[in-house]
Every structure is written in structure tokens, then in C-alpha cells.
């Protein structure tokens, strides 16, 4: 009975390991398809944001448009700046600086102008009047799971994440349901080297293939190694039995 339970547990372990390997391969396939889709989006020529997104689109629209290149022309509303906390760059702590870009009198798009260090918390870029920007569409994010949400009331000067829905609540004009990660601006700000523009994320395949190989190797070790161990143990046991069957008188 004890041996049967061990056999069942080993068999179940092999099945689970194979399943985990297949799951990692499935995640790899999903990741590769997503990377291909994102690369195709970034390769397209930039279009004015109003030709890509409607101001009345759902907040979730950003997921299907993320990393699409767009342009926008308007004037920054620096008095409505917001900082995104806990953002690091090359290991240094800091913030992202978000500013509404007024495209029309009652319509704006939020622009992530880049990273600033903790010491520049009160920094505000020099006003340059009207600008034309180009950048990547990024989607809004909300607190999930055990994450702490930002305070629901009042005017906040900093957020824990780029929550456009919460940002909209403290503005007197409409904003697009996506924001732009700034890549270029004309004319440029003549400041002290900040904000530092963010780089495009690295779209690699991740560790999924390595994880899949590891799971399959573990499964192979159990599937091959365990029968070998049983065979060797049975062989040893058989040898002992033969030895014990020799008559004492013969010795």
C-alpha cells in the first residue's frame, strides 16, 4: 500500500511538472504575439491623437492602443501638474511628472513628461507656450489586489499610479482616456536637464522558455530516475533472496 501511494505521488508530480512546462510555453506564445503586435504599433507613422482615440471612449481603450505613436498640439497646464510616486531611474528614486496638454479650451491629453529626482519635487518646467509633441499612447491604471488606492476626495498633488479616472475628478476640463509618454517636443524646454524622457520598455520574450525547459527537465528526472531507482532496488532485493535460498548444509 505504501509503495502504491509513492507511485501515485511520483506520477502526479510528473504530470504537474509537464503541465507547468506547457503553461510556460503558452505564456511564451502569448508574450511573443503581444510583442509582435506592440512592435507593429510602434512602427506605424504617428497620427494626431484625435484620429486614434475619441475623448468619450472607455477608460479601458488604452489596452488595445498602447505604444501606438501619436502627436498632439496645445499648451501645457503646469498648474495642474501631478507627480507619480515611487518611480526609479537607474536605481535612483524619483517621480514621473504628468501635465495636461490643453488641445482645446475644454479638452486635454495627459502627458508623461518624464522622470525627476526626489530632490526636484517642487520642480516645474519653464513655460514655452504652444508645443507640438510626439509620443506613445499608454493606458490608465488603477489599484488592484492589496494595492492602496489614492484618496478619493480633494485635489491631489501626487498619485501612486497613473490613474486617469481619478485625475479627471480634479480637473475642470475633459481629458482623453489615455496618456502620452513623451518622446519629442517642439520647442524643447530649456531646463536643467529634467525631466528625463522615459525609454520604450524592452519587449523581449521573458524567462518563459527557460522556465519551461526547467519544468520538463524536472519531469524527466522523476519520470526516468524513479523507475531506475525501483529497478536497482528490486535487483538488490532479488540478489539477497537468492543468497538466502542457499542451503546451510551446502556451506
mmCIF file of C-alpha atoms in Angstrom, residues 89 100 168 193 195 208 229:
data_model
loop_
_atom_site.group_PDB
_atom_site.id
_atom_site.type_symbol
_atom_site.label_atom_id
_atom_site.label_comp_id
_atom_site.label_asym_id
_atom_site.label_seq_id
_atom_site.Cartn_x
_atom_site.Cartn_y
_atom_site.Cartn_z
ATOM 1 C CA UNK A 89 15.608 55.531 -12.922
ATOM 2 C CA UNK A 100 -2.287 68.170 -19.013
ATOM 3 C CA UNK A 168 -10.194 63.643 -14.249
ATOM 4 C CA UNK A 193 18.252 68.511 -17.922
ATOM 5 C CA UNK A 195 12.512 65.845 -16.751
ATOM 6 C CA UNK A 208 9.219 31.661 -20.038
ATOM 7 C CA UNK A 229 15.798 3.550 -8.656
#
